[in-house]
PDB file of C-alpha atoms in Angstrom:
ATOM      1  CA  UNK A   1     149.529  86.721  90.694  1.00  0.00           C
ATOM      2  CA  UNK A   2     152.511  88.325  89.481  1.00  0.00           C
ATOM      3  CA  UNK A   3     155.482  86.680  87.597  1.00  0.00           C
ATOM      4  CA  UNK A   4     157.438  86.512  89.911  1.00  0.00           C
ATOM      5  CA  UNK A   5     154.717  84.702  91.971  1.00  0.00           C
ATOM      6  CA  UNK A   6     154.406  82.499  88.984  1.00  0.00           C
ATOM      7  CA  UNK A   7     157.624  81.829  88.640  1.00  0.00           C
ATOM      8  CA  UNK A   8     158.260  80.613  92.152  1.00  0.00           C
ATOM      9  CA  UNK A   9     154.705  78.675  92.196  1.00  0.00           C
ATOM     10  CA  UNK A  10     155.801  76.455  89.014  1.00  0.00           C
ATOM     11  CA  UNK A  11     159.187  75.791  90.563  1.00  0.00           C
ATOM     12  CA  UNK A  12     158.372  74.656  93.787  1.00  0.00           C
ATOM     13  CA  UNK A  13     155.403  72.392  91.756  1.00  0.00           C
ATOM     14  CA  UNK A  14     158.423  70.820  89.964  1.00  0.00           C
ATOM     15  CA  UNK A  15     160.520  70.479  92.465  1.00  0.00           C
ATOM     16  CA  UNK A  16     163.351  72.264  91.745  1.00  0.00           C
ATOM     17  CA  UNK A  17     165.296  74.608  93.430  1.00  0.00           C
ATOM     18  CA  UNK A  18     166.749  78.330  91.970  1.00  0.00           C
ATOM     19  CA  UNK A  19     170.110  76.454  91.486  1.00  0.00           C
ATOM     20  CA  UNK A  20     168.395  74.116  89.099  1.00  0.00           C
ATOM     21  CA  UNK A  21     166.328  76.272  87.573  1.00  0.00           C
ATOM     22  CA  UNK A  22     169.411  78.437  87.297  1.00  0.00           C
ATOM     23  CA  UNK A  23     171.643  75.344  85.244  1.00  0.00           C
ATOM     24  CA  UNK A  24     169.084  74.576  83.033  1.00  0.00           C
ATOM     25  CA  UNK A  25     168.834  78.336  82.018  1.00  0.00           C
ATOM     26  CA  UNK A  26     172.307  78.246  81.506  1.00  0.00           C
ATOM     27  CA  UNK A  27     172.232  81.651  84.345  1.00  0.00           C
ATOM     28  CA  UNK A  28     172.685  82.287  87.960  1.00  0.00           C
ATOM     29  CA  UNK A  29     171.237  81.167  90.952  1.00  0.00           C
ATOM     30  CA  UNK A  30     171.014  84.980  91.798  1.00  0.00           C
ATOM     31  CA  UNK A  31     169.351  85.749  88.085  1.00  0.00           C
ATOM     32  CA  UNK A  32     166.358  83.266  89.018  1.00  0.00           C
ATOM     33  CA  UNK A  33     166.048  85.053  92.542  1.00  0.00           C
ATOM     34  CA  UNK A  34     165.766  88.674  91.421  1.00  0.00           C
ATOM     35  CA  UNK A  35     162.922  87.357  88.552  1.00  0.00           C
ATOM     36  CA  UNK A  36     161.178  85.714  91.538  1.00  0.00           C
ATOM     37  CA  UNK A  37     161.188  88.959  93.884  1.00  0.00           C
ATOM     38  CA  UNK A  38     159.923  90.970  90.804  1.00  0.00           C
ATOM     39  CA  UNK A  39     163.452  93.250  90.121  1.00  0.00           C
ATOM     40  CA  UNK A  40     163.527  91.872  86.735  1.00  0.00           C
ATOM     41  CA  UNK A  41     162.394  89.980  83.432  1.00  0.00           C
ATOM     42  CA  UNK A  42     164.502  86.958  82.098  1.00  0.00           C
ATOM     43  CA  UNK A  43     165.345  87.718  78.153  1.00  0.00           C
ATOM     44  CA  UNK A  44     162.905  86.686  75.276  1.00  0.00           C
ATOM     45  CA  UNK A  45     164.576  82.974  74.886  1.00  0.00           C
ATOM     46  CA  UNK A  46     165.106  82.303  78.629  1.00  0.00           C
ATOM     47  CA  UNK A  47     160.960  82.890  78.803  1.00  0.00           C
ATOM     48  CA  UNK A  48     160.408  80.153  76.384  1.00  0.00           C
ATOM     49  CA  UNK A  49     162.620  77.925  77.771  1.00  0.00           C
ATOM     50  CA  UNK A  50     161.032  78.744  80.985  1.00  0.00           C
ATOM     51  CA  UNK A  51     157.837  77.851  78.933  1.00  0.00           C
ATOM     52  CA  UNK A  52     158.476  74.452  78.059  1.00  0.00           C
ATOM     53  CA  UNK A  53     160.243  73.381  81.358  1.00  0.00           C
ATOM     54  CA  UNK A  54     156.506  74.524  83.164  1.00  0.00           C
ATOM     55  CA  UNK A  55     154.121  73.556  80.079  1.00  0.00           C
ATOM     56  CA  UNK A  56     152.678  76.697  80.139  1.00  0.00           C
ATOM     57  CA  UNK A  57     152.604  79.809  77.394  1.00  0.00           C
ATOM     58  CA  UNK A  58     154.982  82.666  77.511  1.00  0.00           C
ATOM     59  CA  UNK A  59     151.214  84.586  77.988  1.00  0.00           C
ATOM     60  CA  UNK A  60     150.057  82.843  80.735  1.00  0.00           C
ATOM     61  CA  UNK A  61     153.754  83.551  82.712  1.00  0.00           C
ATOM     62  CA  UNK A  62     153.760  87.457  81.967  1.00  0.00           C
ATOM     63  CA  UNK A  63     150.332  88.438  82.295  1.00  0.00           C
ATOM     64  CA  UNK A  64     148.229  88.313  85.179  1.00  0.00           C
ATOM     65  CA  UNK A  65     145.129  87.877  83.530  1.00  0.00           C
ATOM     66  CA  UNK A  66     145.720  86.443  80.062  1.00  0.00           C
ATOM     67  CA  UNK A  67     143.096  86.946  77.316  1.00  0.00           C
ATOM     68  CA  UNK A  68     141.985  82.994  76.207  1.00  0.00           C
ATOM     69  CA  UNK A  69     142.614  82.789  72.994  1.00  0.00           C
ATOM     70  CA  UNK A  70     139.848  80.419  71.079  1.00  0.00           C
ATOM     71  CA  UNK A  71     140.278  78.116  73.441  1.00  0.00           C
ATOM     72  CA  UNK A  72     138.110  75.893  71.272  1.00  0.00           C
ATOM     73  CA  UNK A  73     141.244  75.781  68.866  1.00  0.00           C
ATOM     74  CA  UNK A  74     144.114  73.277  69.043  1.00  0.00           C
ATOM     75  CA  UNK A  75     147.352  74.606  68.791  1.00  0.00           C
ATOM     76  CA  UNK A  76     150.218  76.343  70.116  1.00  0.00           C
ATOM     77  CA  UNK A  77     149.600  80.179  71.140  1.00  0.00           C
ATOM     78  CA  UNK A  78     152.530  82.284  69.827  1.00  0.00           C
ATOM     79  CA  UNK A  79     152.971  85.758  71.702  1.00  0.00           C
ATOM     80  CA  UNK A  80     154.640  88.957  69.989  1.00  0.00           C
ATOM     81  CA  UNK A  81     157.441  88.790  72.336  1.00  0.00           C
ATOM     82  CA  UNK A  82     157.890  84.746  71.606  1.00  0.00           C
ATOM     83  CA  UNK A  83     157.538  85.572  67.195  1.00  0.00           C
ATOM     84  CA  UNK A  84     160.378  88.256  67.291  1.00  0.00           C
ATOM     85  CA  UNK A  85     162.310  86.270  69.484  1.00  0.00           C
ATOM     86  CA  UNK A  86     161.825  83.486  67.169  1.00  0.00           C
ATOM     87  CA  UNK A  87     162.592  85.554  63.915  1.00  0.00           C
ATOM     88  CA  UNK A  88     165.744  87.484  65.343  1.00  0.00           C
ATOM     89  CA  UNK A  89     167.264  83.936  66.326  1.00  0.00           C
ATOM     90  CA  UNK A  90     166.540  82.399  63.145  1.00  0.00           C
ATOM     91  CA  UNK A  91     167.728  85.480  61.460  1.00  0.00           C
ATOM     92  CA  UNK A  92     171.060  84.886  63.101  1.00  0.00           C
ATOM     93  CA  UNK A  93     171.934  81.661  62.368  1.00  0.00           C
ATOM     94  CA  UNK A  94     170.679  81.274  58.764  1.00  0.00           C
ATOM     95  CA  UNK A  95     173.483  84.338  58.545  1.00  0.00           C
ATOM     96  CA  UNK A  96     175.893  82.706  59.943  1.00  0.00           C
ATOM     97  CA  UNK A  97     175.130  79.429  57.855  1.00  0.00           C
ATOM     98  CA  UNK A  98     175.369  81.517  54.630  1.00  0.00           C
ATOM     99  CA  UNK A  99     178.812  83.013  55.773  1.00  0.00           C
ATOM    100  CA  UNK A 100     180.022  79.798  56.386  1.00  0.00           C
ATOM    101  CA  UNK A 101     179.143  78.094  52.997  1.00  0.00           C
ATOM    102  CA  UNK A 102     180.321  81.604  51.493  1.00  0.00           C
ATOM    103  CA  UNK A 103     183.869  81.277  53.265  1.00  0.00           C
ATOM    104  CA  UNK A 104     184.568  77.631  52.173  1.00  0.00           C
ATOM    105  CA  UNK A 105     184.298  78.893  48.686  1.00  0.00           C
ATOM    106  CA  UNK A 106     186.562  81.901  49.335  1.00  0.00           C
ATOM    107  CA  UNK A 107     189.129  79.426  49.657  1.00  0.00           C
ATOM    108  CA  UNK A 108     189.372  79.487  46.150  1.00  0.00           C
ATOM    109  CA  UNK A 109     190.834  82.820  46.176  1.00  0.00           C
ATOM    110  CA  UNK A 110     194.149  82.937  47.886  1.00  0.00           C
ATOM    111  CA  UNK A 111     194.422  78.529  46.327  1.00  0.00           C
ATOM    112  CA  UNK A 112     194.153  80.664  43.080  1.00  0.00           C
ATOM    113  CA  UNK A 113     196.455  83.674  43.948  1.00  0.00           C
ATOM    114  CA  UNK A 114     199.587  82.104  45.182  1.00  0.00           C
ATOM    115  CA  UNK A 115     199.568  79.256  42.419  1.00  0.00           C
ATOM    116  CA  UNK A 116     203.803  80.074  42.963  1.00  0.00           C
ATOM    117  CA  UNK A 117     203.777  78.947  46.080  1.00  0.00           C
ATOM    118  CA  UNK A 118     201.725  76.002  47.040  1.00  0.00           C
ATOM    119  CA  UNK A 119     202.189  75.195  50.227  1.00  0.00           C
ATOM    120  CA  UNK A 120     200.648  79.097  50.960  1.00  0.00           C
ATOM    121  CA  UNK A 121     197.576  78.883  48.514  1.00  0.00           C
ATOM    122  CA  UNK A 122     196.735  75.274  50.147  1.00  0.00           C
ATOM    123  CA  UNK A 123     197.385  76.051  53.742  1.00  0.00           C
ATOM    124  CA  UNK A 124     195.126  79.668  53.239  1.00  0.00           C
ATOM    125  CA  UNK A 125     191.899  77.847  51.381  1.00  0.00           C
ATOM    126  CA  UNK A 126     192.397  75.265  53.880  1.00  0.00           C
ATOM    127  CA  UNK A 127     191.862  77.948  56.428  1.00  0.00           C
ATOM    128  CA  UNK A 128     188.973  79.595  54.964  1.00  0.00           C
ATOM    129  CA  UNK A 129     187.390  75.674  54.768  1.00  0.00           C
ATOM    130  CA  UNK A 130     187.726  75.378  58.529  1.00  0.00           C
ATOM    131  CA  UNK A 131     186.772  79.012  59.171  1.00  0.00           C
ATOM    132  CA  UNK A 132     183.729  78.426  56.971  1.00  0.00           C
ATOM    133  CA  UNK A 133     182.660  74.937  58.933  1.00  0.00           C
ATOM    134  CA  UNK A 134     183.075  76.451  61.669  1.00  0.00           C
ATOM    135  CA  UNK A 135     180.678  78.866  61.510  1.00  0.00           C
ATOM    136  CA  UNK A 136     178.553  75.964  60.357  1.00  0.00           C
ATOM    137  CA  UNK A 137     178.827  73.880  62.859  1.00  0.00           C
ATOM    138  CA  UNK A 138     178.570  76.681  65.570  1.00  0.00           C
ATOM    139  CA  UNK A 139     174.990  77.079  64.834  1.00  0.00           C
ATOM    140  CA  UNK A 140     174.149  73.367  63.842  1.00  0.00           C
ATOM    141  CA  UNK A 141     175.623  72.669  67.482  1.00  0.00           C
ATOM    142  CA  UNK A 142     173.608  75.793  69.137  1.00  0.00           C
ATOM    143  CA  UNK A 143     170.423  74.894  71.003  1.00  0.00           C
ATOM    144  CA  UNK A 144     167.098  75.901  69.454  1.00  0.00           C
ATOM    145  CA  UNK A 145     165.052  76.841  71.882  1.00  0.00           C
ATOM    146  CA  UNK A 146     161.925  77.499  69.447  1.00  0.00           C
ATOM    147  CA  UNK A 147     161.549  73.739  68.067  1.00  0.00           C
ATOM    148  CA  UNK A 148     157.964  73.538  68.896  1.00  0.00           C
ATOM    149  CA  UNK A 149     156.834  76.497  66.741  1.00  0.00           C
ATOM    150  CA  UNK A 150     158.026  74.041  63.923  1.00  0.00           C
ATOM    151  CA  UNK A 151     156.252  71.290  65.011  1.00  0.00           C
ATOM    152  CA  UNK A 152     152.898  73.056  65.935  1.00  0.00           C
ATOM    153  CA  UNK A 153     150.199  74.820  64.620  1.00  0.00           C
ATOM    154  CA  UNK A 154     150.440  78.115  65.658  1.00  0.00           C
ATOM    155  CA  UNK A 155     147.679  80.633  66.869  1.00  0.00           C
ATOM    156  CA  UNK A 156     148.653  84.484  66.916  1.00  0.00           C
ATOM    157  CA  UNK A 157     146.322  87.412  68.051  1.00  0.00           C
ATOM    158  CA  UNK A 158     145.215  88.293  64.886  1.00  0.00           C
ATOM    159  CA  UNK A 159     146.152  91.950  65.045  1.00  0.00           C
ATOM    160  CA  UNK A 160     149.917  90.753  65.176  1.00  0.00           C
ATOM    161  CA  UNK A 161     149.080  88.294  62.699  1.00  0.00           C
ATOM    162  CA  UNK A 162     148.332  91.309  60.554  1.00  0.00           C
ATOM    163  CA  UNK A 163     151.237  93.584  61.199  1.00  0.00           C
ATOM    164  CA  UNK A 164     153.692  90.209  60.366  1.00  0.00           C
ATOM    165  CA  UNK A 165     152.359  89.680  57.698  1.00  0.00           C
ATOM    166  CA  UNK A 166     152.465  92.809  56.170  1.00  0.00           C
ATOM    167  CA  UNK A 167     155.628  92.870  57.434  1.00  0.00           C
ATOM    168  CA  UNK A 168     157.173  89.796  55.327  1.00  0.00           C
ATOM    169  CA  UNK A 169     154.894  91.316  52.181  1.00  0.00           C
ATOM    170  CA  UNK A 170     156.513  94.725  52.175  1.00  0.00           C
ATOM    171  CA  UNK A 171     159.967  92.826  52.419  1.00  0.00           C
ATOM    172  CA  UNK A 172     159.016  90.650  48.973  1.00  0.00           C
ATOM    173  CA  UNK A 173     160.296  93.312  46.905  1.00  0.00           C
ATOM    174  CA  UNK A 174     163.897  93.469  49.229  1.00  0.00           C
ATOM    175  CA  UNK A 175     164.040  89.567  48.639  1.00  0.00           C
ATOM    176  CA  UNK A 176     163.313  89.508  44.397  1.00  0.00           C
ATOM    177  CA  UNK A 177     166.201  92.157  44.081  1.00  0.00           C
ATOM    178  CA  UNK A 178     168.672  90.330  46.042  1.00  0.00           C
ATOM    179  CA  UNK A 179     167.577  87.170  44.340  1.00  0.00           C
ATOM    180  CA  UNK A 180     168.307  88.636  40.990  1.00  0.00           C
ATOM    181  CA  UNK A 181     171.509  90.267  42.301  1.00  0.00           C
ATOM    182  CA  UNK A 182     172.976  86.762  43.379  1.00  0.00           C
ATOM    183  CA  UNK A 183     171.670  85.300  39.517  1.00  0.00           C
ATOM    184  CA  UNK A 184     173.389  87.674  38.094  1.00  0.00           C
ATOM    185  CA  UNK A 185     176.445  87.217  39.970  1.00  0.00           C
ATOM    186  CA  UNK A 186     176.341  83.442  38.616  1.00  0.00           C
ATOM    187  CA  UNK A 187     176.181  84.491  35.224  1.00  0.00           C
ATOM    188  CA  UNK A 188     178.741  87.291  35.144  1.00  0.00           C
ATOM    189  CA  UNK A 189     181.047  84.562  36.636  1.00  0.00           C
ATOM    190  CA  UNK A 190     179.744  81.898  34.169  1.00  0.00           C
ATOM    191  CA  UNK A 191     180.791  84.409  31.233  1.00  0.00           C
ATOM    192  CA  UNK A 192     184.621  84.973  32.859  1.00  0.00           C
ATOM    193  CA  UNK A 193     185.188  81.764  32.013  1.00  0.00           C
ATOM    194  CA  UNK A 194     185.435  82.214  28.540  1.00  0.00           C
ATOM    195  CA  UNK A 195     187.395  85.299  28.691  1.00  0.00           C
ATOM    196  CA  UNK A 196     191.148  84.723  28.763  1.00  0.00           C
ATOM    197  CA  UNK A 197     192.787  87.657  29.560  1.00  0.00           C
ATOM    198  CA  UNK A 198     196.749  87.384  30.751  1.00  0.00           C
ATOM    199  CA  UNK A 199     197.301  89.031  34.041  1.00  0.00           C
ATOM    200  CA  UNK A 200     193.551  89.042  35.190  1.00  0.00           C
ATOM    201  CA  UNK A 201     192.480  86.901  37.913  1.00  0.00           C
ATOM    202  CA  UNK A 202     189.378  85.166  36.664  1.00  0.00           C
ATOM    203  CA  UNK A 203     189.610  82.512  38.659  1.00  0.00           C
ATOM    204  CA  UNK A 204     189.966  84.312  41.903  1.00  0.00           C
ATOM    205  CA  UNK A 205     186.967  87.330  40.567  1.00  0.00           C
ATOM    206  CA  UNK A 206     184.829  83.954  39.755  1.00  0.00           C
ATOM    207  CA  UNK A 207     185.728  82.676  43.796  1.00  0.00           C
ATOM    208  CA  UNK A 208     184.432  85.790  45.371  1.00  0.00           C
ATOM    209  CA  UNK A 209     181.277  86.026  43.043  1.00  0.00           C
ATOM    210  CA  UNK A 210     180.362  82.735  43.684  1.00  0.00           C
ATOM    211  CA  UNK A 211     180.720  83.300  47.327  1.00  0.00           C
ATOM    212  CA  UNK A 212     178.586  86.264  46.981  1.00  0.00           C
ATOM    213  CA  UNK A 213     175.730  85.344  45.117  1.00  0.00           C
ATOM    214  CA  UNK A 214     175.481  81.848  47.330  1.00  0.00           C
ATOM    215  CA  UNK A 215     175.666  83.978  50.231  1.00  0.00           C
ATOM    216  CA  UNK A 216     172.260  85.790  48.974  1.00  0.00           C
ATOM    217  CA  UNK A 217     170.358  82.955  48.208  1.00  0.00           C
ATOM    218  CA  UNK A 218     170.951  80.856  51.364  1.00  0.00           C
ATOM    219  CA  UNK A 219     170.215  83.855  53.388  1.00  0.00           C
ATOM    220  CA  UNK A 220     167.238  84.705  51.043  1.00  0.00           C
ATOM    221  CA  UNK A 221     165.780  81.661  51.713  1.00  0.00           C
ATOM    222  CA  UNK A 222     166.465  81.132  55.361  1.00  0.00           C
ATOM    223  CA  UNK A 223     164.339  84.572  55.835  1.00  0.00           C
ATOM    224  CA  UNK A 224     161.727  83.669  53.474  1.00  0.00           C
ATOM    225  CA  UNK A 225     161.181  79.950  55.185  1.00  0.00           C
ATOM    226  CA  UNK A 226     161.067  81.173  58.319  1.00  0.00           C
ATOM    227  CA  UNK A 227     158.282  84.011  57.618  1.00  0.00           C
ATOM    228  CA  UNK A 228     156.621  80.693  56.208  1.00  0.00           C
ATOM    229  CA  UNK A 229     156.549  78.552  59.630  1.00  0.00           C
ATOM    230  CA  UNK A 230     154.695  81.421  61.016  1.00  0.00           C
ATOM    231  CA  UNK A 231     152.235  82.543  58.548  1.00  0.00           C
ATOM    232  CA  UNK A 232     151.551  79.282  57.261  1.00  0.00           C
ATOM    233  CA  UNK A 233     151.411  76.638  60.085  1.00  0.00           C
ATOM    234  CA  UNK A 234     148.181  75.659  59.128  1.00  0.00           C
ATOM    235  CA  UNK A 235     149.187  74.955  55.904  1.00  0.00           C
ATOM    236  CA  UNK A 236     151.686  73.110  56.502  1.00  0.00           C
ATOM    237  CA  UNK A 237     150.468  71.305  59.393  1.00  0.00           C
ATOM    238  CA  UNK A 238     147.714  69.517  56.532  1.00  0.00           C
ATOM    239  CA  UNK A 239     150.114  69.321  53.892  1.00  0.00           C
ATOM    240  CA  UNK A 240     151.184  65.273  53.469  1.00  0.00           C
ATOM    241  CA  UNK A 241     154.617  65.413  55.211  1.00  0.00           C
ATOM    242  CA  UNK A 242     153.772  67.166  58.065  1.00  0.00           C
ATOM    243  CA  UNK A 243     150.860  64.494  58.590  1.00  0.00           C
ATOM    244  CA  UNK A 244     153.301  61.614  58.154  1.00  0.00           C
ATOM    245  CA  UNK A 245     155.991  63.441  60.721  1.00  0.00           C
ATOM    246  CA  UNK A 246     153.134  63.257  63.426  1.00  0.00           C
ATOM    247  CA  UNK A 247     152.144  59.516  62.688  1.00  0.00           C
ATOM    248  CA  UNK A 248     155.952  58.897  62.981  1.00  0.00           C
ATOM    249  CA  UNK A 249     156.263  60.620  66.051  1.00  0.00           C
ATOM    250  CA  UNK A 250     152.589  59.019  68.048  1.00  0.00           C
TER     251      UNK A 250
END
């Protein structure tokens, strides 16, 4: 069975038609038809939406014969396809969350630069606050259509599990020098401070350093934690929060 086959199988078992399908999709009745006569593939998070509407794995919809993987195992099978979508969406909106936070302190530059006039140095770092929350709130309010990989221990073929790993290792190195880059950022505008030199805008230099280096280390982070929900589910699936989240939630 094909997956287009598949695809029109699960639907009519749930009772929905290609317009319904199509809405919660957020695509066209005309999209869902071309996937079921085989003319096409839906994108990367479409498929694991698609996955959670049937209850089945992104696997199990591609391929016609899926390989079981330990079936002995609990836990939620993560393709290739379903970990890079996972990583490139994450990727995007812990950017977007640093250049938020890094715009709301850029305010401080043009509140700092036109001291003269106040009404222009208030109404332009107001306008880098909203700018900044907006990009904030743009992602907090975007659906994530990977929650379960948070949730879940996760079981990867281990070949993959291999080349992502080494992946994330050979990027350590990338991570420590933008780490120390942002540090030294903080200190270089910790030691302005006690300069006083007439005519030089300390105050606006310490603004955009700041920004910077708070930029790097909420971006940083964001990469490094979500390497870590992938490579160490099982970890964190026995650690003592995790254990009280599922108590909580039975």
């Amino acid at each position: 069975m094909n997956f287009g086959e598949k695809l029109f199988k699960l639907r009519k078992e749930k009772g929905l038609s290609q317009e319904a399908l199509a809405q919660k999709l957020n695509t066209t009745r005309q999209a869902v038809s071309k996937w079921e006569n085989n003319q096409g593939y839906p994108e990367t998070e479409k498929l694991l939406i698609l996955s959670n509407i049937f209850g089945v794995s992104v696997d199990k919809l591609l391929k016609e014969n899926p390989e079981q993987i330990n079936s002995n195992e609990n836990g939620y099978y993560v393709s290739k396809e379903c970990a890079e979508g996972f990583l490139g969406f994450h990727k995007k909106t812990t950017k977007c969350t640093a250049i938020g936070v890094a715009l709301m302190v850029l305010g401080g530059v043009p509140y700092f630069l036109f001291q003269d006039n106040r009404v222009v140095s208030i109404t332009l770092a107001c306008g880098f606050i909203v700018a900044g929350l907006a990009f904030i709130l743009s992602m907090a309010f975007m659906g994530n259509p990977y929650k379960k990989l948070k949730s879940e221990r996760l079981l990867f073929d281990p070949s993959y599990f291999s080349c992502l790993a080494e992946a994330h290792e050979a990027q350590k190195k990338k991570y420590i020098a933008l780490i120390l880059l942002g540090v030294s950022m903080i200190l270089l505008a910790g030691i302005l401070g006690f300069i006083n030199i007439p005519v030089f805008p300390i105050n606006e230099i310490q603004c955009l350093l700041t920004a910077c280096s708070i930029y790097l280390f909420i971006y940083v982070i964001g990469i490094i934690d979500i390497y870590d929900i992938l490579l160490r589910s099982e970890e964190r699936m026995e650690s003592t929060y995790w254990r009280v989240i599922k108590r909580i939630r039975k």
